[in-house]
Amino acid sequence: AVVKIVTADGHGTGSFVSPDGVLLTNNHVLGYEDSNHCAREGCFIELLVDFQLGAASRSLRVFAKPKRLAVGLDASLFQIYTGADESPKLSTPHYLRLAPAELPE
């Protein structure tokens, strides 16, 4: 589920949160500013997958398109595609399963 994200501006980490390539990362990794192309329109990035297994990672060049951004929380969701034409979505057999949590009263 954990991947290393490499962009032209640097690198960071993220986690897949669905079987169809939804990636959760911090805003500062792919950025959310008026001048940031990736957060507005999407961009090509390199993912190092199988990063958490301790084995040799595979490198994938993929297209990341923003789905949801929460600037104040420094969190963002990106849909990952295998090409710029937004098809097909990247199949991700390893992903974190998120469950709603109840807040204490």
Coordinates of N, CA, C and O in Angstrom, one line a residue:
A1 N 0.8 -1.2 0.0 CA 0.0 0.0 0.0 C 0.9 1.3 0.0 O 0.4 2.3 -0.5
V2 N 2.0 1.2 0.6 CA 2.9 2.4 0.7 C 3.7 2.5 -0.6 O 4.3 1.5 -1.1
V3 N 3.8 3.7 -1.1 CA 4.6 3.9 -2.3 C 5.5 5.2 -2.1 O 5.1 6.0 -1.3
K4 N 6.6 5.2 -2.8 CA 7.4 6.4 -2.9 C 7.0 7.2 -4.1 O 6.9 6.6 -5.2
I5 N 6.8 8.5 -4.0 CA 6.3 9.3 -5.1 C 7.5 10.2 -5.5 O 8.1 10.9 -4.7
V6 N 7.8 10.2 -6.8 CA 8.9 11.0 -7.3 C 8.4 11.9 -8.3 O 7.7 11.5 -9.3
T7 N 8.6 13.2 -8.2 CA 8.2 14.2 -9.1 C 9.4 15.0 -9.6 O 10.5 14.9 -9.0
A8 N 9.2 16.0 -10.5 CA 10.3 16.8 -10.9 C 10.8 17.7 -9.8 O 11.9 18.2 -9.8
D9 N 9.9 18.0 -8.8 CA 10.2 18.9 -7.7 C 10.8 18.2 -6.4 O 11.2 18.8 -5.5
G10 N 10.8 16.8 -6.4 CA 11.2 16.1 -5.2 C 10.6 14.8 -5.1 O 10.1 14.2 -6.0
H11 N 10.4 14.3 -3.8 CA 9.8 13.0 -3.6 C 9.1 13.1 -2.2 O 9.3 13.9 -1.4
G12 N 8.3 12.0 -2.0 CA 7.5 11.9 -0.8 C 6.9 10.5 -0.8 O 7.3 9.6 -1.6
T13 N 6.0 10.2 0.1 CA 5.4 8.9 0.2 C 3.8 9.1 0.2 O 3.3 10.2 0.4
G14 N 3.2 8.0 -0.1 CA 1.7 8.0 -0.1 C 1.3 6.6 0.1 O 2.1 5.6 0.1
S15 N 0.0 6.4 0.2 CA -0.6 5.1 0.4 C -1.8 4.9 -0.5 O -2.7 5.8 -0.6
F16 N -2.0 3.8 -1.1 CA -3.2 3.5 -1.9 C -4.3 3.2 -0.9 O -4.1 2.4 0.1
V17 N -5.5 3.7 -1.1 CA -6.6 3.5 -0.2 C -7.8 2.9 -0.9 O -8.9 2.9 -0.4
S18 N -7.6 2.3 -2.1 CA -8.7 1.6 -2.8 C -8.0 0.6 -3.8 O -6.8 0.8 -4.1
P19 N -8.8 -0.3 -4.3 CA -8.2 -1.3 -5.2 C -8.1 -0.8 -6.6 O -7.5 -1.4 -7.5
D20 N -8.6 0.5 -6.9 CA -8.6 1.0 -8.2 C -7.7 2.3 -8.3 O -8.0 3.2 -9.1
G21 N -6.7 2.4 -7.5 CA -5.7 3.4 -7.6 C -5.9 4.7 -7.1 O -5.4 5.7 -7.6
V22 N -6.7 4.8 -6.0 CA -6.8 6.1 -5.3 C -5.6 6.2 -4.3 O -5.5 5.4 -3.4
L23 N -4.9 7.3 -4.4 CA -3.7 7.5 -3.6 C -3.9 8.6 -2.6 O -4.3 9.7 -3.0
L24 N -3.6 8.4 -1.3 CA -3.6 9.4 -0.3 C -2.2 9.8 0.0 O -1.3 9.0 0.2
T25 N -2.0 11.1 0.0 CA -0.7 11.7 0.2 C -0.8 13.1 0.9 O -2.0 13.5 1.1
N26 N 0.2 13.7 1.3 CA 0.2 15.0 1.8 C 0.2 16.1 0.7 O 0.8 15.8 -0.4
N27 N -0.5 17.2 0.9 CA -0.5 18.2 -0.1 C 0.9 18.7 -0.5 O 1.1 19.0 -1.7
H28 N 1.8 18.8 0.5 CA 3.1 19.3 0.1 C 3.9 18.3 -0.8 O 4.9 18.8 -1.4
V29 N 3.4 17.1 -0.9 CA 4.1 16.2 -1.8 C 3.8 16.5 -3.3 O 4.7 16.6 -4.1
L30 N 2.6 16.6 -3.6 CA 2.2 16.9 -5.0 C 1.7 18.4 -5.1 O 1.4 18.9 -6.2
G31 N 1.6 19.1 -4.0 CA 1.4 20.5 -4.0 C -0.1 20.9 -4.2 O -0.8 20.3 -5.0
Y32 N -0.5 22.0 -3.6 CA -1.7 22.7 -3.9 C -1.5 24.2 -3.8 O -1.7 24.8 -2.7
E33 N -1.1 24.7 -4.9 CA -0.9 26.2 -5.0 C -1.4 26.6 -6.3 O -1.5 25.8 -7.2
D34 N -1.7 27.9 -6.5 CA -2.2 28.4 -7.7 C -1.3 28.1 -8.9 O -1.7 27.8 -10.0
S35 N 0.0 28.0 -8.6 CA 1.0 27.8 -9.7 C 1.3 26.3 -9.9 O 2.1 26.0 -10.8
N36 N 0.7 25.4 -9.1 CA 1.1 24.0 -9.1 C 0.2 23.3 -10.2 O -1.0 23.1 -10.0
H37 N 0.8 22.9 -11.2 CA 0.1 22.2 -12.3 C -0.5 20.9 -11.9 O -1.6 20.6 -12.2
C38 N 0.2 20.1 -11.1 CA -0.3 18.8 -10.7 C -1.6 18.8 -9.9 O -2.5 18.1 -10.2
A39 N -1.6 19.7 -9.0 CA -2.8 19.8 -8.1 C -4.0 20.3 -8.8 O -5.2 20.1 -8.4
R40 N -3.8 21.0 -9.9 CA -5.0 21.6 -10.7 C -5.4 20.7 -11.8 O -6.6 20.4 -12.0
E41 N -4.5 20.2 -12.6 CA -4.8 19.5 -13.8 C -4.3 18.0 -13.8 O -4.7 17.2 -14.7
G42 N -3.5 17.6 -12.9 CA -2.9 16.3 -12.9 C -1.5 16.4 -13.6 O -1.2 17.3 -14.3
C43 N -0.7 15.4 -13.3 CA 0.6 15.3 -13.9 C 1.2 13.9 -13.9 O 0.6 13.0 -13.2
F44 N 2.2 13.7 -14.6 CA 2.9 12.4 -14.6 C 3.9 12.4 -13.4 O 4.5 13.4 -13.1
I45 N 3.9 11.3 -12.7 CA 4.8 11.0 -11.6 C 5.4 9.7 -11.7 O 4.9 8.8 -12.5
E46 N 6.4 9.4 -10.9 CA 7.0 8.0 -10.9 C 6.6 7.5 -9.5 O 6.7 8.2 -8.5
L47 N 6.1 6.3 -9.5 CA 5.8 5.6 -8.2 C 6.8 4.4 -8.1 O 7.0 3.6 -9.0
L48 N 7.3 4.3 -6.9 CA 8.1 3.1 -6.5 C 7.1 2.2 -5.7 O 6.8 2.6 -4.6
V49 N 6.6 1.1 -6.3 CA 5.7 0.3 -5.6 C 6.3 -0.9 -5.0 O 7.5 -1.2 -5.3
D50 N 5.6 -1.6 -4.1 CA 6.1 -2.7 -3.3 C 7.2 -2.1 -2.3 O 8.1 -2.9 -1.9
F51 N 7.1 -0.8 -2.1 CA 8.1 -0.1 -1.2 C 8.1 -0.7 0.2 O 9.2 -0.8 0.8
Q52 N 7.0 -1.0 0.7 CA 6.9 -1.5 2.1 C 7.3 -2.9 2.3 O 7.5 -3.3 3.5
L53 N 7.4 -3.7 1.3 CA 7.7 -5.1 1.5 C 9.2 -5.4 1.7 O 9.5 -6.6 2.0
G54 N 10.0 -4.4 1.6 CA 11.4 -4.7 1.8 C 12.1 -5.3 0.7 O 13.3 -5.5 0.7
A55 N 11.4 -5.7 -0.4 CA 12.0 -6.3 -1.6 C 12.4 -5.2 -2.6 O 12.2 -4.0 -2.3
A56 N 12.9 -5.6 -3.7 CA 13.2 -4.6 -4.7 C 11.9 -3.9 -5.2 O 10.9 -4.6 -5.5
S57 N 11.9 -2.6 -5.2 CA 10.7 -1.9 -5.7 C 10.7 -1.8 -7.2 O 11.7 -1.8 -7.8
R58 N 9.4 -1.7 -7.7 CA 9.2 -1.5 -9.1 C 8.9 -0.1 -9.4 O 8.2 0.6 -8.6
S59 N 9.4 0.5 -10.5 CA 9.1 1.9 -10.8 C 8.0 1.9 -11.9 O 8.1 1.2 -12.9
L60 N 7.0 2.8 -11.7 CA 5.9 2.9 -12.6 C 5.8 4.4 -12.9 O 5.8 5.2 -12.0
R61 N 5.7 4.8 -14.2 CA 5.4 6.1 -14.6 C 3.8 6.2 -14.8 O 3.3 5.4 -15.7
V62 N 3.2 7.0 -14.1 CA 1.7 7.1 -14.1 C 1.2 8.5 -14.1 O 2.0 9.4 -13.9
F63 N -0.1 8.7 -14.3 CA -0.7 10.0 -14.3 C -1.5 10.1 -13.1 O -2.4 9.3 -12.8
A64 N -1.3 11.2 -12.3 CA -2.0 11.5 -11.1 C -3.0 12.6 -11.3 O -2.6 13.7 -11.7
K65 N -4.3 12.4 -11.1 CA -5.3 13.5 -11.2 C -5.9 13.7 -9.9 O -6.4 12.8 -9.2
P66 N -6.0 15.0 -9.4 CA -6.6 15.3 -8.1 C -8.1 14.9 -8.0 O -8.8 15.1 -9.0
K67 N -8.4 14.3 -6.9 CA -9.8 14.0 -6.6 C -10.4 14.9 -5.5 O -11.4 15.5 -5.6
R68 N -9.6 15.0 -4.4 CA -10.0 15.8 -3.2 C -8.8 16.4 -2.6 O -7.8 15.7 -2.4
L69 N -8.8 17.6 -2.2 CA -7.7 18.3 -1.5 C -8.2 19.0 -0.3 O -9.2 19.6 -0.3
A70 N -7.5 18.8 0.8 CA -7.8 19.5 2.1 C -6.5 20.2 2.5 O -5.6 19.7 3.2
V71 N -6.4 21.4 2.1 CA -5.2 22.2 2.3 C -4.9 22.4 3.7 O -3.7 22.2 4.2
G72 N -5.9 22.7 4.6 CA -5.7 22.9 6.0 C -5.2 21.6 6.7 O -4.5 21.7 7.7
L73 N -5.5 20.5 6.2 CA -5.1 19.2 6.8 C -3.9 18.6 6.1 O -3.4 17.6 6.6
D74 N -3.4 19.3 5.1 CA -2.2 18.8 4.4 C -2.4 17.4 3.8 O -1.5 16.6 3.9
A75 N -3.6 17.2 3.3 CA -3.9 15.9 2.8 C -4.6 16.0 1.4 O -5.3 17.0 1.1
S76 N -4.3 15.0 0.6 CA -5.0 15.0 -0.8 C -5.1 13.6 -1.3 O -4.4 12.7 -0.9
L77 N -6.2 13.4 -2.1 CA -6.4 12.2 -2.8 C -6.2 12.4 -4.3 O -6.8 13.3 -4.8
F78 N -5.5 11.5 -4.9 CA -5.3 11.5 -6.3 C -5.7 10.2 -6.9 O -5.4 9.1 -6.4
Q79 N -6.4 10.2 -8.1 CA -6.7 9.0 -8.8 C -5.5 8.8 -9.7 O -5.0 9.7 -10.4
I80 N -5.0 7.5 -9.7 CA -3.8 7.2 -10.5 C -4.3 6.4 -11.7 O -5.0 5.4 -11.6
Y81 N -3.8 6.9 -12.9 CA -4.1 6.2 -14.2 C -2.8 5.7 -14.8 O -1.7 6.3 -14.5
T82 N -2.9 4.7 -15.7 CA -1.7 4.2 -16.3 C -1.3 5.1 -17.5 O -0.2 4.9 -18.1
G83 N -2.2 6.0 -17.9 CA -1.9 6.9 -19.0 C -2.6 8.3 -18.9 O -3.5 8.4 -18.0
A84 N -2.2 9.3 -19.6 CA -2.8 10.6 -19.5 C -4.2 10.7 -20.0 O -4.9 11.7 -19.7
D85 N -4.7 9.7 -20.7 CA -6.1 9.8 -21.2 C -7.1 9.3 -20.2 O -8.3 9.1 -20.5
E86 N -6.7 9.2 -18.9 CA -7.5 8.8 -17.8 C -8.1 7.4 -18.0 O -9.2 7.2 -17.5
S87 N -7.4 6.5 -18.6 CA -7.9 5.1 -18.6 C -6.6 4.3 -19.0 O -5.8 4.7 -19.7
P88 N -6.5 3.1 -18.4 CA -7.3 2.7 -17.3 C -6.8 3.1 -16.0 O -5.6 3.6 -15.9
K89 N -7.6 3.0 -15.0 CA -7.2 3.2 -13.6 C -6.1 2.2 -13.2 O -6.2 1.0 -13.7
L90 N -5.2 2.6 -12.4 CA -4.2 1.6 -11.9 C -4.8 0.6 -11.0 O -5.5 1.0 -10.0
S91 N -4.6 -0.7 -11.2 CA -5.1 -1.7 -10.3 C -4.1 -1.8 -9.1 O -2.9 -1.9 -9.4
T92 N -4.6 -1.8 -7.9 CA -3.7 -1.8 -6.7 C -4.2 -2.9 -5.8 O -5.1 -2.7 -5.0
P93 N -3.5 -4.1 -5.9 CA -3.9 -5.2 -5.0 C -3.7 -5.0 -3.6 O -4.3 -5.5 -2.7
H94 N -2.7 -4.1 -3.2 CA -2.4 -3.8 -1.8 C -2.8 -2.4 -1.5 O -2.3 -1.5 -2.2
Y95 N -3.7 -2.2 -0.6 CA -4.2 -0.9 -0.2 C -4.7 -0.9 1.2 O -5.0 -1.9 1.8
L96 N -4.7 0.3 1.8 CA -5.2 0.5 3.2 C -6.7 0.5 3.1 O -7.3 1.2 2.3
R97 N -7.3 -0.2 4.0 CA -8.7 -0.1 4.1 C -9.1 0.9 5.2 O -8.8 0.7 6.4
L98 N -9.8 1.9 4.8 CA -10.2 3.0 5.7 C -11.6 2.8 6.2 O -12.5 2.4 5.4
A99 N -11.8 2.9 7.5 CA -13.1 2.8 8.1 C -13.5 4.0 8.8 O -12.6 4.7 9.4
P100 N -14.8 4.4 8.7 CA -15.2 5.6 9.5 C -15.0 5.4 11.0 O -15.1 4.3 11.5
A101 N -14.6 6.4 11.6 CA -14.4 6.4 13.1 C -15.4 7.3 13.8 O -15.7 8.3 13.3
E102 N -15.8 6.8 14.9 CA -16.7 7.7 15.7 C -15.9 8.5 16.6 O -14.9 8.0 17.3
L103 N -16.2 9.8 16.7 CA -15.5 10.7 17.5 C -16.0 10.7 18.9 O -17.2 10.5 19.1
P104 N -15.2 10.7 20.0 CA -15.7 10.7 21.3 C -16.5 12.0 21.6 O -16.2 13.0 21.1
E105 N -17.4 11.8 22.5 CA -18.3 13.0 22.8 C -17.7 13.8 24.0 O -17.0 13.4 24.7

